[in-house]
Amino acid sequence: MLSLEAANELIWKKFRELPLEHVEVDVWEAVDRIMAEDVLSPGNVPEFSRSMCDGYAVLADNTQTAGNETPVLLSFLGEVPPGEKANMEVKEGQCAYVSTGSMIPAGADAVIMVEQTKIQENNSVLLFKPVIAGERIILQGDDLKTGQVIIKQGEKLNPRHVAALVAAGIYRVKVFARPRFAIISTGDELVDIGQEPAVGQIRDSNSYALQAFITRAGGEVVRRVLVKDDGELYRKELENAVKCADMVLISGGCSVGIRDFTAQAINSLPGEGVFIQGVSIRPGRPLIVGECMGKPVFGLPGHPIAPVILFKIVVEKLWHRLTACEETDMITAVVDFDMRPSLFTHLLVQLEKREGFIRAKTAAPENPAQTGAISQAHGYIWIKDLEKGLSQGQIADVYVF
């Protein structure tokens, strides 16, 4: 079997030229979307130097001897209202009143808070504290400079980016179109939502779990079907899925039993067919990857945890590489258990903060067929070293869901 790294490299080699569509959307609708290009500030933000408080715009050098017992007296020029151009120049021995956000008039290089001043009847102002050049002023271009990158291609647009984009006058951005997925669940034992399982049947939870993770990753499910163990029906549904989606996920039917039709169905359609069958990881060992009509098709084992893990470490990884997205939700935690796995293992863990540290404990110690473990897990640890495994007290990377 291939290692996970080798499998991902082979998948990348096969699909690195997969065409991606771009769409233009409003910035407030682009949150969690992956940027299709760098976005540069078209101008300085702010476009003019402005005051950070209500007070007086002054020349800092004029205030250096100011104190409670030795106030400095400056001539009052007038007021610069917020939202208006400063049509005055502050010279030696002068000051101008500014509000928070007001333009700093020419000549001034600092602002003293109004609480540290006292206006006099003779059109002058007393200053009781010194200020330094630049104090309480946001200078032109302090936030963003012309040509500065606000967000890079491949980054996910975060709510923190929105204010900067709008401040720079950017209201629409180009993002990658949401990848379209089709999901096929297979098995005579499966029933869909709305149906009551008979004895020997179970609800199809895998396809809905996959749909939730697809949505979280920024994709959309355009087709979801439940197929019985019928080879011809299976092939027809796979052909329909490939025609309407960018990627196809098949849950179940990946082993070598008499009712496992995944590889056979993939190989029956135009394209290269299956090029990966089995990866040395746990859970997810029976993974199948193929190419049908230019589209990637992923056959995922039916055990409840395996499809979720494989989606994160194989399918989503391909999408991120295609879009040059490097964002990974990962934290470090102290391991609260010992484990020596028999295969490269992706282990579900729960996280809790205790004694000042984030600690990880197992959510599904051995059995990968536990749907409850997924709901209890906060993420997973990739145990790469088979000999060392994981030891209590060790620091490990946790990939957070």
PDB file of N, CA, C and O in Angstrom, residues 181-242:
ATOM      1  N   PHE A 181     -19.699  18.967  -5.112  1.00  0.00           N
ATOM      2  CA  PHE A 181     -19.510  17.564  -4.750  1.00  0.00           C
ATOM      3  C   PHE A 181     -20.786  16.773  -5.008  1.00  0.00           C
ATOM      4  O   PHE A 181     -21.902  17.278  -4.824  1.00  0.00           O
ATOM      5  N   ALA A 182     -20.588  15.536  -5.419  1.00  0.00           N
ATOM      6  CA  ALA A 182     -21.670  14.554  -5.431  1.00  0.00           C
ATOM      7  C   ALA A 182     -21.299  13.466  -4.440  1.00  0.00           C
ATOM      8  O   ALA A 182     -20.131  13.065  -4.346  1.00  0.00           O
ATOM      9  N   ILE A 183     -22.277  13.011  -3.677  1.00  0.00           N
ATOM     10  CA  ILE A 183     -22.047  11.963  -2.674  1.00  0.00           C
ATOM     11  C   ILE A 183     -22.926  10.764  -3.014  1.00  0.00           C
ATOM     12  O   ILE A 183     -24.141  10.901  -3.216  1.00  0.00           O
ATOM     13  N   ILE A 184     -22.303   9.604  -3.081  1.00  0.00           N
ATOM     14  CA  ILE A 184     -23.028   8.356  -3.294  1.00  0.00           C
ATOM     15  C   ILE A 184     -22.793   7.468  -2.082  1.00  0.00           C
ATOM     16  O   ILE A 184     -21.650   7.173  -1.738  1.00  0.00           O
ATOM     17  N   SER A 185     -23.867   7.075  -1.422  1.00  0.00           N
ATOM     18  CA  SER A 185     -23.777   6.092  -0.339  1.00  0.00           C
ATOM     19  C   SER A 185     -24.291   4.766  -0.856  1.00  0.00           C
ATOM     20  O   SER A 185     -25.310   4.720  -1.558  1.00  0.00           O
ATOM     21  N   THR A 186     -23.591   3.699  -0.515  1.00  0.00           N
ATOM     22  CA  THR A 186     -23.954   2.392  -1.046  1.00  0.00           C
ATOM     23  C   THR A 186     -24.204   1.394   0.073  1.00  0.00           C
ATOM     24  O   THR A 186     -23.571   1.444   1.123  1.00  0.00           O
ATOM     25  N   GLY A 187     -25.141   0.475  -0.189  1.00  0.00           N
ATOM     26  CA  GLY A 187     -25.385  -0.611   0.753  1.00  0.00           C
ATOM     27  C   GLY A 187     -26.861  -0.923   0.899  1.00  0.00           C
ATOM     28  O   GLY A 187     -27.681  -0.010   1.091  1.00  0.00           O
ATOM     29  N   ASP A 188     -27.221  -2.199   0.807  1.00  0.00           N
ATOM     30  CA  ASP A 188     -28.614  -2.624   0.984  1.00  0.00           C
ATOM     31  C   ASP A 188     -29.099  -2.359   2.403  1.00  0.00           C
ATOM     32  O   ASP A 188     -30.308  -2.278   2.643  1.00  0.00           O
ATOM     33  N   GLU A 189     -28.163  -2.239   3.330  1.00  0.00           N
ATOM     34  CA  GLU A 189     -28.550  -2.072   4.734  1.00  0.00           C
ATOM     35  C   GLU A 189     -28.888  -0.631   5.093  1.00  0.00           C
ATOM     36  O   GLU A 189     -29.357  -0.355   6.206  1.00  0.00           O
ATOM     37  N   LEU A 190     -28.670   0.321   4.183  1.00  0.00           N
ATOM     38  CA  LEU A 190     -28.828   1.740   4.492  1.00  0.00           C
ATOM     39  C   LEU A 190     -30.231   2.246   4.167  1.00  0.00           C
ATOM     40  O   LEU A 190     -30.822   1.873   3.155  1.00  0.00           O
ATOM     41  N   VAL A 191     -30.749   3.107   5.032  1.00  0.00           N
ATOM     42  CA  VAL A 191     -32.001   3.819   4.741  1.00  0.00           C
ATOM     43  C   VAL A 191     -31.741   5.306   4.918  1.00  0.00           C
ATOM     44  O   VAL A 191     -30.885   5.716   5.700  1.00  0.00           O
ATOM     45  N   ASP A 192     -32.490   6.120   4.187  1.00  0.00           N
ATOM     46  CA  ASP A 192     -32.306   7.567   4.232  1.00  0.00           C
ATOM     47  C   ASP A 192     -33.130   8.162   5.363  1.00  0.00           C
ATOM     48  O   ASP A 192     -33.976   7.494   5.978  1.00  0.00           O
ATOM     49  N   ILE A 193     -32.905   9.456   5.609  1.00  0.00           N
ATOM     50  CA  ILE A 193     -33.680  10.137   6.640  1.00  0.00           C
ATOM     51  C   ILE A 193     -35.153  10.121   6.248  1.00  0.00           C
ATOM     52  O   ILE A 193     -35.506  10.137   5.066  1.00  0.00           O
ATOM     53  N   GLY A 194     -36.016  10.037   7.237  1.00  0.00           N
ATOM     54  CA  GLY A 194     -37.448   9.938   6.984  1.00  0.00           C
ATOM     55  C   GLY A 194     -37.938   8.511   6.920  1.00  0.00           C
ATOM     56  O   GLY A 194     -39.153   8.281   6.927  1.00  0.00           O
ATOM     57  N   GLN A 195     -37.001   7.561   6.843  1.00  0.00           N
ATOM     58  CA  GLN A 195     -37.379   6.148   6.822  1.00  0.00           C
ATOM     59  C   GLN A 195     -36.969   5.495   8.142  1.00  0.00           C
ATOM     60  O   GLN A 195     -35.908   5.784   8.687  1.00  0.00           O
ATOM     61  N   GLU A 196     -37.815   4.625   8.624  1.00  0.00           N
ATOM     62  CA  GLU A 196     -37.509   3.911   9.852  1.00  0.00           C
ATOM     63  C   GLU A 196     -36.759   2.619   9.496  1.00  0.00           C
ATOM     64  O   GLU A 196     -37.251   1.803   8.713  1.00  0.00           O
ATOM     65  N   PRO A 197     -35.556   2.417  10.049  1.00  0.00           N
ATOM     66  CA  PRO A 197     -34.800   1.209   9.709  1.00  0.00           C
ATOM     67  C   PRO A 197     -35.515  -0.055  10.176  1.00  0.00           C
ATOM     68  O   PRO A 197     -36.040  -0.115  11.295  1.00  0.00           O
ATOM     69  N   ALA A 198     -35.558  -1.038   9.296  1.00  0.00           N
ATOM     70  CA  ALA A 198     -36.055  -2.356   9.689  1.00  0.00           C
ATOM     71  C   ALA A 198     -34.941  -3.100  10.408  1.00  0.00           C
ATOM     72  O   ALA A 198     -33.802  -2.627  10.501  1.00  0.00           O
ATOM     73  N   VAL A 199     -35.261  -4.263  10.914  1.00  0.00           N
ATOM     74  CA  VAL A 199     -34.244  -5.076  11.578  1.00  0.00           C
ATOM     75  C   VAL A 199     -33.129  -5.388  10.578  1.00  0.00           C
ATOM     76  O   VAL A 199     -33.386  -5.824   9.456  1.00  0.00           O
ATOM     77  N   GLY A 200     -31.892  -5.114  10.970  1.00  0.00           N
ATOM     78  CA  GLY A 200     -30.755  -5.354  10.099  1.00  0.00           C
ATOM     79  C   GLY A 200     -30.365  -4.150   9.253  1.00  0.00           C
ATOM     80  O   GLY A 200     -29.375  -4.209   8.523  1.00  0.00           O
ATOM     81  N   GLN A 201     -31.136  -3.055   9.338  1.00  0.00           N
ATOM     82  CA  GLN A 201     -30.828  -1.856   8.574  1.00  0.00           C
ATOM     83  C   GLN A 201     -30.305  -0.737   9.493  1.00  0.00           C
ATOM     84  O   GLN A 201     -30.534  -0.759  10.705  1.00  0.00           O
ATOM     85  N   ILE A 202     -29.601   0.232   8.897  1.00  0.00           N
ATOM     86  CA  ILE A 202     -29.090   1.379   9.653  1.00  0.00           C
ATOM     87  C   ILE A 202     -29.317   2.651   8.840  1.00  0.00           C
ATOM     88  O   ILE A 202     -29.495   2.599   7.626  1.00  0.00           O
ATOM     89  N   ARG A 203     -29.323   3.770   9.535  1.00  0.00           N
ATOM     90  CA  ARG A 203     -29.494   5.054   8.853  1.00  0.00           C
ATOM     91  C   ARG A 203     -28.187   5.462   8.161  1.00  0.00           C
ATOM     92  O   ARG A 203     -27.101   5.222   8.676  1.00  0.00           O
ATOM     93  N   ASP A 204     -28.327   6.093   6.998  1.00  0.00           N
ATOM     94  CA  ASP A 204     -27.162   6.585   6.250  1.00  0.00           C
ATOM     95  C   ASP A 204     -26.685   7.890   6.884  1.00  0.00           C
ATOM     96  O   ASP A 204     -27.080   8.978   6.473  1.00  0.00           O
ATOM     97  N   SER A 205     -25.823   7.769   7.865  1.00  0.00           N
ATOM     98  CA  SER A 205     -25.291   8.968   8.534  1.00  0.00           C
ATOM     99  C   SER A 205     -24.044   9.501   7.832  1.00  0.00           C
ATOM    100  O   SER A 205     -23.740  10.698   7.914  1.00  0.00           O
ATOM    101  N   ASN A 206     -23.312   8.637   7.123  1.00  0.00           N
ATOM    102  CA  ASN A 206     -22.036   9.052   6.523  1.00  0.00           C
ATOM    103  C   ASN A 206     -22.193  10.181   5.517  1.00  0.00           C
ATOM    104  O   ASN A 206     -21.409  11.130   5.493  1.00  0.00           O
ATOM    105  N   SER A 207     -23.207  10.083   4.642  1.00  0.00           N
ATOM    106  CA  SER A 207     -23.348  11.091   3.590  1.00  0.00           C
ATOM    107  C   SER A 207     -23.674  12.453   4.190  1.00  0.00           C
ATOM    108  O   SER A 207     -23.230  13.491   3.683  1.00  0.00           O
ATOM    109  N   TYR A 208     -24.425  12.467   5.290  1.00  0.00           N
ATOM    110  CA  TYR A 208     -24.766  13.747   5.907  1.00  0.00           C
ATOM    111  C   TYR A 208     -23.575  14.327   6.667  1.00  0.00           C
ATOM    112  O   TYR A 208     -23.376  15.548   6.699  1.00  0.00           O
ATOM    113  N   ALA A 209     -22.781  13.450   7.264  1.00  0.00           N
ATOM    114  CA  ALA A 209     -21.550  13.925   7.900  1.00  0.00           C
ATOM    115  C   ALA A 209     -20.616  14.535   6.857  1.00  0.00           C
ATOM    116  O   ALA A 209     -20.047  15.620   7.060  1.00  0.00           O
ATOM    117  N   LEU A 210     -20.473  13.846   5.711  1.00  0.00           N
ATOM    118  CA  LEU A 210     -19.631  14.370   4.641  1.00  0.00           C
ATOM    119  C   LEU A 210     -20.166  15.691   4.116  1.00  0.00           C
ATOM    120  O   LEU A 210     -19.407  16.630   3.853  1.00  0.00           O
ATOM    121  N   GLN A 211     -21.484  15.787   3.969  1.00  0.00           N
ATOM    122  CA  GLN A 211     -22.071  17.035   3.483  1.00  0.00           C
ATOM    123  C   GLN A 211     -21.766  18.184   4.441  1.00  0.00           C
ATOM    124  O   GLN A 211     -21.472  19.305   4.016  1.00  0.00           O
ATOM    125  N   ALA A 212     -21.824  17.906   5.737  1.00  0.00           N
ATOM    126  CA  ALA A 212     -21.531  18.944   6.724  1.00  0.00           C
ATOM    127  C   ALA A 212     -20.077  19.398   6.629  1.00  0.00           C
ATOM    128  O   ALA A 212     -19.784  20.606   6.685  1.00  0.00           O
ATOM    129  N   PHE A 213     -19.147  18.458   6.469  1.00  0.00           N
ATOM    130  CA  PHE A 213     -17.736  18.822   6.360  1.00  0.00           C
ATOM    131  C   PHE A 213     -17.458  19.534   5.029  1.00  0.00           C
ATOM    132  O   PHE A 213     -16.614  20.435   4.972  1.00  0.00           O
ATOM    133  N   ILE A 214     -18.157  19.152   3.978  1.00  0.00           N
ATOM    134  CA  ILE A 214     -18.012  19.847   2.694  1.00  0.00           C
ATOM    135  C   ILE A 214     -18.460  21.296   2.827  1.00  0.00           C
ATOM    136  O   ILE A 214     -17.785  22.226   2.366  1.00  0.00           O
ATOM    137  N   THR A 215     -19.595  21.505   3.465  1.00  0.00           N
ATOM    138  CA  THR A 215     -20.100  22.864   3.672  1.00  0.00           C
ATOM    139  C   THR A 215     -19.117  23.678   4.491  1.00  0.00           C
ATOM    140  O   THR A 215     -18.824  24.838   4.175  1.00  0.00           O
ATOM    141  N   ARG A 216     -18.602  23.065   5.555  1.00  0.00           N
ATOM    142  CA  ARG A 216     -17.629  23.755   6.418  1.00  0.00           C
ATOM    143  C   ARG A 216     -16.367  24.125   5.630  1.00  0.00           C
ATOM    144  O   ARG A 216     -15.754  25.173   5.879  1.00  0.00           O
ATOM    145  N   ALA A 217     -15.981  23.311   4.680  1.00  0.00           N
ATOM    146  CA  ALA A 217     -14.772  23.561   3.887  1.00  0.00           C
ATOM    147  C   ALA A 217     -15.006  24.559   2.759  1.00  0.00           C
ATOM    148  O   ALA A 217     -14.063  24.916   2.055  1.00  0.00           O
ATOM    149  N   GLY A 218     -16.264  24.990   2.578  1.00  0.00           N
ATOM    150  CA  GLY A 218     -16.551  25.970   1.539  1.00  0.00           C
ATOM    151  C   GLY A 218     -17.085  25.391   0.257  1.00  0.00           C
ATOM    152  O   GLY A 218     -17.205  26.096  -0.743  1.00  0.00           O
ATOM    153  N   GLY A 219     -17.418  24.093   0.265  1.00  0.00           N
ATOM    154  CA  GLY A 219     -17.967  23.465  -0.926  1.00  0.00           C
ATOM    155  C   GLY A 219     -19.474  23.361  -0.856  1.00  0.00           C
ATOM    156  O   GLY A 219     -20.119  23.803   0.099  1.00  0.00           O
ATOM    157  N   GLU A 220     -20.066  22.773  -1.884  1.00  0.00           N
ATOM    158  CA  GLU A 220     -21.509  22.550  -1.902  1.00  0.00           C
ATOM    159  C   GLU A 220     -21.804  21.175  -2.489  1.00  0.00           C
ATOM    160  O   GLU A 220     -21.085  20.692  -3.371  1.00  0.00           O
ATOM    161  N   VAL A 221     -22.833  20.546  -1.981  1.00  0.00           N
ATOM    162  CA  VAL A 221     -23.252  19.229  -2.470  1.00  0.00           C
ATOM    163  C   VAL A 221     -24.365  19.444  -3.486  1.00  0.00           C
ATOM    164  O   VAL A 221     -25.426  19.976  -3.154  1.00  0.00           O
ATOM    165  N   VAL A 222     -24.109  19.046  -4.732  1.00  0.00           N
ATOM    166  CA  VAL A 222     -25.095  19.250  -5.792  1.00  0.00           C
ATOM    167  C   VAL A 222     -25.891  17.978  -6.090  1.00  0.00           C
ATOM    168  O   VAL A 222     -26.899  18.029  -6.785  1.00  0.00           O
ATOM    169  N   ARG A 223     -25.426  16.850  -5.545  1.00  0.00           N
ATOM    170  CA  ARG A 223     -26.157  15.592  -5.750  1.00  0.00           C
ATOM    171  C   ARG A 223     -25.806  14.651  -4.607  1.00  0.00           C
ATOM    172  O   ARG A 223     -24.642  14.520  -4.236  1.00  0.00           O
ATOM    173  N   ARG A 224     -26.829  14.023  -4.053  1.00  0.00           N
ATOM    174  CA  ARG A 224     -26.604  13.044  -2.983  1.00  0.00           C
ATOM    175  C   ARG A 224     -27.605  11.919  -3.187  1.00  0.00           C
ATOM    176  O   ARG A 224     -28.816  12.136  -3.188  1.00  0.00           O
ATOM    177  N   VAL A 225     -27.088  10.696  -3.393  1.00  0.00           N
ATOM    178  CA  VAL A 225     -27.972   9.560  -3.662  1.00  0.00           C
ATOM    179  C   VAL A 225     -27.565   8.370  -2.800  1.00  0.00           C
ATOM    180  O   VAL A 225     -26.412   8.229  -2.405  1.00  0.00           O
ATOM    181  N   LEU A 226     -28.551   7.536  -2.550  1.00  0.00           N
ATOM    182  CA  LEU A 226     -28.353   6.282  -1.823  1.00  0.00           C
ATOM    183  C   LEU A 226     -28.602   5.148  -2.808  1.00  0.00           C
ATOM    184  O   LEU A 226     -29.672   5.058  -3.414  1.00  0.00           O
ATOM    185  N   VAL A 227     -27.587   4.281  -3.010  1.00  0.00           N
ATOM    186  CA  VAL A 227     -27.649   3.242  -4.037  1.00  0.00           C
ATOM    187  C   VAL A 227     -27.579   1.861  -3.388  1.00  0.00           C
ATOM    188  O   VAL A 227     -26.730   1.610  -2.521  1.00  0.00           O
ATOM    189  N   LYS A 228     -28.449   0.985  -3.832  1.00  0.00           N
ATOM    190  CA  LYS A 228     -28.411  -0.398  -3.355  1.00  0.00           C
ATOM    191  C   LYS A 228     -27.245  -1.142  -4.003  1.00  0.00           C
ATOM    192  O   LYS A 228     -26.596  -0.652  -4.926  1.00  0.00           O
ATOM    193  N   ASP A 229     -26.967  -2.338  -3.495  1.00  0.00           N
ATOM    194  CA  ASP A 229     -25.840  -3.134  -4.009  1.00  0.00           C
ATOM    195  C   ASP A 229     -26.208  -3.774  -5.343  1.00  0.00           C
ATOM    196  O   ASP A 229     -26.495  -4.966  -5.448  1.00  0.00           O
ATOM    197  N   ASP A 230     -26.181  -2.939  -6.373  1.00  0.00           N
ATOM    198  CA  ASP A 230     -26.495  -3.374  -7.725  1.00  0.00           C
ATOM    199  C   ASP A 230     -25.445  -2.748  -8.630  1.00  0.00           C
ATOM    200  O   ASP A 230     -25.377  -1.529  -8.777  1.00  0.00           O
ATOM    201  N   GLY A 231     -24.609  -3.583  -9.266  1.00  0.00           N
ATOM    202  CA  GLY A 231     -23.482  -3.083 -10.028  1.00  0.00           C
ATOM    203  C   GLY A 231     -23.856  -2.130 -11.146  1.00  0.00           C
ATOM    204  O   GLY A 231     -23.233  -1.094 -11.352  1.00  0.00           O
ATOM    205  N   GLU A 232     -24.911  -2.444 -11.912  1.00  0.00           N
ATOM    206  CA  GLU A 232     -25.300  -1.600 -13.040  1.00  0.00           C
ATOM    207  C   GLU A 232     -25.896  -0.277 -12.555  1.00  0.00           C
ATOM    208  O   GLU A 232     -25.615   0.789 -13.116  1.00  0.00           O
ATOM    209  N   LEU A 233     -26.746  -0.347 -11.540  1.00  0.00           N
ATOM    210  CA  LEU A 233     -27.322   0.878 -10.975  1.00  0.00           C
ATOM    211  C   LEU A 233     -26.215   1.767 -10.406  1.00  0.00           C
ATOM    212  O   LEU A 233     -26.231   2.993 -10.572  1.00  0.00           O
ATOM    213  N   TYR A 234     -25.268   1.122  -9.766  1.00  0.00           N
ATOM    214  CA  TYR A 234     -24.114   1.819  -9.191  1.00  0.00           C
ATOM    215  C   TYR A 234     -23.367   2.583 -10.291  1.00  0.00           C
ATOM    216  O   TYR A 234     -23.033   3.768 -10.152  1.00  0.00           O
ATOM    217  N   ARG A 235     -23.105   1.902 -11.414  1.00  0.00           N
ATOM    218  CA  ARG A 235     -22.368   2.539 -12.514  1.00  0.00           C
ATOM    219  C   ARG A 235     -23.122   3.740 -13.062  1.00  0.00           C
ATOM    220  O   ARG A 235     -22.529   4.795 -13.350  1.00  0.00           O
ATOM    221  N   LYS A 236     -24.455   3.604 -13.231  1.00  0.00           N
ATOM    222  CA  LYS A 236     -25.261   4.703 -13.777  1.00  0.00           C
ATOM    223  C   LYS A 236     -25.256   5.910 -12.840  1.00  0.00           C
ATOM    224  O   LYS A 236     -25.162   7.063 -13.279  1.00  0.00           O
ATOM    225  N   GLU A 237     -25.367   5.659 -11.549  1.00  0.00           N
ATOM    226  CA  GLU A 237     -25.373   6.771 -10.591  1.00  0.00           C
ATOM    227  C   GLU A 237     -24.013   7.457 -10.535  1.00  0.00           C
ATOM    228  O   GLU A 237     -23.927   8.672 -10.387  1.00  0.00           O
ATOM    229  N   LEU A 238     -22.944   6.674 -10.680  1.00  0.00           N
ATOM    230  CA  LEU A 238     -21.609   7.279 -10.697  1.00  0.00           C
ATOM    231  C   LEU A 238     -21.447   8.152 -11.934  1.00  0.00           C
ATOM    232  O   LEU A 238     -20.904   9.266 -11.858  1.00  0.00           O
ATOM    233  N   GLU A 239     -21.940   7.706 -13.070  1.00  0.00           N
ATOM    234  CA  GLU A 239     -21.847   8.505 -14.298  1.00  0.00           C
ATOM    235  C   GLU A 239     -22.617   9.818 -14.143  1.00  0.00           C
ATOM    236  O   GLU A 239     -22.138  10.891 -14.524  1.00  0.00           O
ATOM    237  N   ASN A 240     -23.822   9.756 -13.557  1.00  0.00           N
ATOM    238  CA  ASN A 240     -24.609  10.968 -13.321  1.00  0.00           C
ATOM    239  C   ASN A 240     -23.876  11.920 -12.381  1.00  0.00           C
ATOM    240  O   ASN A 240     -23.868  13.139 -12.582  1.00  0.00           O
ATOM    241  N   ALA A 241     -23.246  11.365 -11.359  1.00  0.00           N
ATOM    242  CA  ALA A 241     -22.536  12.187 -10.376  1.00  0.00           C
ATOM    243  C   ALA A 241     -21.346  12.888 -11.010  1.00  0.00           C
ATOM    244  O   ALA A 241     -21.108  14.082 -10.772  1.00  0.00           O
ATOM    245  N   VAL A 242     -20.581  12.155 -11.815  1.00  0.00           N
ATOM    246  CA  VAL A 242     -19.393  12.733 -12.453  1.00  0.00           C
ATOM    247  C   VAL A 242     -19.779  13.875 -13.389  1.00  0.00           C
ATOM    248  O   VAL A 242     -19.068  14.876 -13.495  1.00  0.00           O
TER     249      VAL A 242
END
